[in-house]
Short mmCIF file of C-alpha atoms in Angstrom, two decimals:
data_model
loop_
_atom_site.label_atom_id
_atom_site.label_comp_id
_atom_site.label_asym_id
_atom_site.label_seq_id
_atom_site.Cartn_x
_atom_site.Cartn_y
_atom_site.Cartn_z
CA MET A 1 0.00 0.00 0.00
CA ASN A 2 1.13 3.50 -0.78
CA HIS A 3 2.05 5.40 2.39
CA ARG A 4 3.22 8.62 0.79
CA ARG A 5 2.49 11.83 2.64
CA PRO A 6 1.10 14.36 0.18
CA HIS A 7 2.25 17.94 0.49
CA GLY A 8 1.49 21.04 -1.50
CA ARG A 9 0.94 24.75 -1.56
CA HIS A 10 -1.67 26.43 0.60
CA PRO A 11 -5.33 26.00 -0.47
CA PRO A 12 -7.72 28.87 -1.19
CA SER A 13 -8.09 30.68 2.12
CA THR A 14 -11.74 31.74 1.99
CA LEU A 15 -15.13 30.13 1.48
CA ARG A 16 -15.81 32.45 -1.45
CA ASP A 17 -12.62 31.38 -3.22
CA TYR A 18 -13.42 27.72 -2.74
CA LEU A 19 -17.01 28.04 -3.95
CA ARG A 20 -15.74 29.72 -7.10
CA LEU A 21 -13.18 26.99 -7.77
CA LEU A 22 -15.66 24.14 -7.28
CA GLU A 23 -17.08 24.83 -10.73
CA VAL A 24 -13.67 24.49 -12.38
CA GLY A 25 -12.41 21.37 -14.09
CA ALA A 26 -13.42 17.94 -15.30
CA PRO A 27 -14.84 15.36 -15.38
CA SER A 28 -18.46 16.30 -14.90
CA GLU A 29 -20.74 13.69 -13.33
CA GLU A 30 -21.89 12.60 -16.79
CA GLN A 31 -18.33 12.44 -18.12
CA SER A 32 -17.25 10.44 -15.09
CA ASP A 33 -19.92 7.79 -15.70
CA MET A 34 -19.12 7.65 -19.41
CA CYS A 35 -15.36 7.39 -18.91
CA LEU A 36 -15.64 4.71 -16.23
CA SER A 37 -17.84 2.76 -18.62
CA GLU A 38 -15.20 3.09 -21.36
CA LEU A 39 -12.52 1.96 -18.93
CA LEU A 40 -14.48 -1.12 -17.88
CA VAL A 41 -15.26 -2.07 -21.48
CA ASN A 42 -11.54 -1.92 -22.28
CA ASP A 43 -10.79 -4.04 -19.22
CA SER A 44 -13.40 -6.67 -20.12
CA GLU A 45 -11.68 -7.15 -23.49
CA ASN A 46 -8.36 -7.63 -21.70
CA GLU A 47 -9.93 -10.18 -19.36
CA PHE A 48 -11.28 -12.11 -22.34
CA ASN A 49 -7.86 -12.15 -24.01
CA ALA A 50 -6.21 -13.19 -20.75
CA SER A 51 -8.64 -16.10 -20.35
CA LEU A 52 -7.78 -17.31 -23.84
CA SER A 53 -4.08 -17.07 -23.02
CA ARG A 54 -4.55 -19.08 -19.83
CA ALA A 55 -6.44 -21.74 -21.73
CA GLY A 56 -3.56 -22.00 -24.20
CA LYS A 57 -0.97 -21.64 -21.42
CA GLU A 58 0.54 -18.61 -23.10
CA PRO A 59 1.53 -15.30 -21.46
CA PRO A 60 -1.45 -12.90 -21.46
CA LEU A 61 -1.41 -10.26 -24.15
CA PHE A 62 -2.73 -6.96 -22.81
CA LYS A 63 -4.32 -4.52 -25.22
CA PRO A 64 -3.76 -0.75 -25.08
CA LEU A 65 -6.26 1.45 -23.32
CA LEU A 66 -8.30 3.28 -25.94
CA LEU A 67 -10.40 6.18 -24.66
CA SER A 68 -12.56 8.60 -26.58
CA GLN A 69 -11.20 12.07 -27.17
CA GLY A 70 -13.66 13.46 -24.63
CA CYS A 71 -12.56 11.09 -21.88
CA SER A 72 -8.88 11.57 -22.65
CA ALA A 73 -9.38 15.31 -22.21
CA ALA A 74 -11.55 15.00 -19.09
CA MET A 75 -9.11 12.68 -17.32
CA SER A 76 -5.97 14.52 -18.38
CA MET A 77 -3.66 15.37 -15.50
CA ARG A 78 -2.90 18.66 -17.25
CA LYS A 79 -6.46 19.85 -16.64
CA LYS A 80 -6.95 21.59 -13.29
CA SER A 81 -9.89 20.31 -11.29
CA PHE A 82 -11.51 20.96 -7.91
CA GLY A 83 -14.20 19.47 -5.68
CA TYR A 84 -16.15 16.54 -7.10
CA HIS A 85 -14.35 16.95 -10.43
CA LEU A 86 -11.16 16.08 -8.58
CA THR A 87 -12.50 13.12 -6.60
CA HIS A 88 -14.16 11.65 -9.69
CA LYS A 89 -10.87 11.90 -11.55
CA LEU A 90 -9.13 10.13 -8.67
CA LEU A 91 -11.75 7.35 -8.76
CA PHE A 92 -10.94 6.82 -12.44
CA TYR A 93 -7.23 6.43 -11.69
CA LEU A 94 -7.89 4.15 -8.72
CA ILE A 95 -9.82 1.77 -10.98
CA LEU A 96 -7.23 2.14 -13.74
CA GLY A 97 -4.57 1.09 -11.23
CA LYS A 98 -6.32 -2.26 -10.76
CA GLN A 99 -6.15 -3.04 -14.47
CA ARG A 100 -3.46 -3.85 -17.02
CA PHE A 101 -3.00 -2.15 -20.37
CA SER A 102 -0.02 -2.28 -22.67
CA ASN A 103 0.23 1.52 -22.93
CA ILE A 104 -0.23 2.39 -19.23
CA GLU A 105 2.74 2.27 -16.86
CA GLU A 106 2.21 1.57 -13.16
CA ASP A 107 4.42 4.54 -12.26
CA TYR A 108 2.21 6.85 -14.29
CA VAL A 109 -0.91 5.77 -12.39
CA ALA A 110 0.86 5.98 -9.01
CA ASN A 111 2.11 9.48 -9.81
CA ALA A 112 -1.37 10.57 -10.90
CA LYS A 113 -2.92 9.32 -7.66
CA GLY A 114 -0.25 11.12 -5.66
CA ARG A 115 -0.75 14.42 -7.44
CA LEU A 116 -4.53 14.22 -7.12
CA CYS A 117 -4.43 13.44 -3.40
CA GLU A 118 -2.02 16.34 -2.86
CA GLN A 119 -4.64 18.64 -4.33
CA ILE A 120 -7.46 16.95 -2.45
CA LEU A 121 -5.58 17.27 0.84
CA ARG A 122 -5.42 21.04 0.42
CA GLU A 123 -9.18 21.12 -0.08
CA SER A 124 -9.89 18.79 2.85
CA ARG A 125 -7.79 20.92 5.17
CA LEU A 126 -9.66 24.02 4.04
CA ILE A 127 -13.03 22.38 4.74
CA ALA A 128 -11.77 21.45 8.21
CA GLU A 129 -10.51 25.00 8.79
CA LEU A 130 -13.96 26.30 7.80
CA ASN A 131 -15.43 24.03 10.52
CA PHE A 132 -16.96 21.50 8.11
CA PRO A 133 -19.84 23.47 6.52
CA GLU A 134 -22.80 21.18 5.82
CA MET A 135 -22.66 21.92 2.10
CA PHE A 136 -19.19 20.32 1.93
CA ARG A 137 -19.67 17.29 4.18
CA ASP A 138 -20.53 14.79 1.45
CA LEU A 139 -17.55 16.00 -0.59
CA PHE A 140 -15.26 15.86 2.45
CA MET A 141 -16.26 12.26 3.19
CA GLU A 142 -15.59 11.32 -0.43
CA GLN A 143 -12.17 12.99 -0.28
CA VAL A 144 -11.19 11.22 2.93
CA PHE A 145 -12.44 7.83 1.77
CA LEU A 146 -10.78 7.82 -1.65
CA CYS A 147 -7.38 9.10 -0.53
CA SER A 148 -7.36 6.88 2.56
CA TYR A 149 -8.15 3.94 0.30
CA ALA A 150 -5.30 5.04 -1.97
CA GLY A 151 -2.97 4.75 1.04
CA PHE A 152 -2.29 8.36 1.96
CA VAL A 153 -1.82 8.53 5.72
CA GLU A 154 -2.59 12.24 6.01
CA PHE A 155 -6.26 11.40 5.50
CA ARG A 156 -6.35 8.85 8.33
CA ASN A 157 -6.98 11.62 10.78
CA GLN A 158 -8.73 10.52 13.96
CA SER A 159 -10.20 13.97 14.60
CA TRP A 160 -11.67 13.94 11.09
CA ILE A 161 -13.19 10.48 11.48
CA SER A 162 -14.64 11.48 14.88
CA GLU A 163 -16.20 14.53 13.26
CA ILE A 164 -17.71 12.41 10.48
CA VAL A 165 -19.18 9.90 12.94
CA GLY A 166 -20.93 12.81 14.63
CA TRP A 167 -22.77 13.65 11.40
CA GLN A 168 -24.87 10.48 11.57
CA ASN A 169 -28.49 11.05 12.48
CA ALA A 170 -30.57 9.02 14.94
CA ASN A 171 -31.21 6.41 12.24
CA GLY A 172 -27.50 5.84 11.70
CA CYS A 173 -27.65 7.52 8.29
CA PHE A 174 -26.03 10.58 6.81
CA LYS A 175 -28.43 13.21 5.50
CA TYR A 176 -28.14 16.31 3.35
CA TYR A 177 -29.61 19.52 4.71
CA TYR A 178 -30.30 22.88 3.21
CA GLN A 179 -28.38 25.79 4.64
CA ASP A 180 -31.45 26.93 6.57
CA GLY A 181 -31.72 23.56 8.27
CA VAL A 182 -34.62 22.24 6.19
CA GLU A 183 -34.13 18.62 5.15
CA GLN A 184 -33.27 18.01 1.51
CA TYR A 185 -35.14 14.99 0.15
CA ASP A 186 -33.61 13.00 -2.68
CA GLY A 187 -36.53 10.66 -3.28
CA ASP A 188 -39.98 9.56 -2.16
CA SER A 189 -39.12 6.31 -0.38
CA ALA A 190 -39.19 5.97 3.40
CA ILE A 191 -35.45 5.29 3.46
CA ARG A 192 -34.61 8.38 1.46
CA ALA A 193 -36.72 10.51 3.79
CA VAL A 194 -34.17 9.93 6.56
CA CYS A 195 -31.05 8.95 4.59
CA SER A 196 -29.19 10.51 1.69
CA THR A 197 -28.29 7.52 -0.45
CA HIS A 198 -24.99 8.83 -1.80
CA MET A 199 -23.82 10.39 1.46
CA SER A 200 -24.79 7.31 3.50
CA GLY A 201 -23.11 5.01 0.98
CA VAL A 202 -19.88 6.98 1.14
CA GLY A 203 -20.16 7.12 4.93
CA ALA A 204 -20.60 3.35 5.22
CA ALA A 205 -17.62 2.74 2.93
CA LEU A 206 -15.48 5.19 4.88
CA LEU A 207 -16.34 3.78 8.31
CA GLY A 208 -15.80 0.25 7.01
CA LEU A 209 -12.39 1.20 5.64
CA PHE A 210 -11.31 2.85 8.89
CA ALA A 211 -12.48 -0.19 10.87
CA LYS A 212 -10.39 -2.42 8.59
CA LEU A 213 -7.34 -0.18 8.97
CA GLN A 214 -7.44 -0.64 12.75
CA PHE A 215 -6.36 -4.28 12.36
#
């Protein structure tokens, strides 16, 4: 596991600066879904070729990763990103790191994950300095989960995990709220009335990961 400690320049120092930057970058949510789909299709072809090689007892032949022009641009490390754009890009590289392609070097993927978590750490620290505004809590949990999973010890912060645990409601879920305290519903089901599906899913994954890291 990667135990690098990411470092970087100071993050934006004000809430206004950060809100402005959150709209900058790629991928968008739609691009993220599309590019992950392209990545998995490429990987399924590699798995098929590898199974044929195993059957013939020959070394597996890995194909190159072929992405559309749009996904190549969205996932480029030269493109500055912030907020969810940044975490979605990291998710792409985390999945890419689990796969094998003839034109992708392991060092390239490791370097990309390191650079992304350096940027994410600056944002996470800013959110903490701003006293964890509710509008950023889902994003913060996603940042901490993904970079902790990637092996960056700076995110395994006990004060942060204690803060996150305190965001659970009486039902054990995590829930979005409007800034005025009115609950934000993301569906009509009874579960969604008390739980935000995305936020609770990320929360469960994060708490499970931290429990695993204790052993």
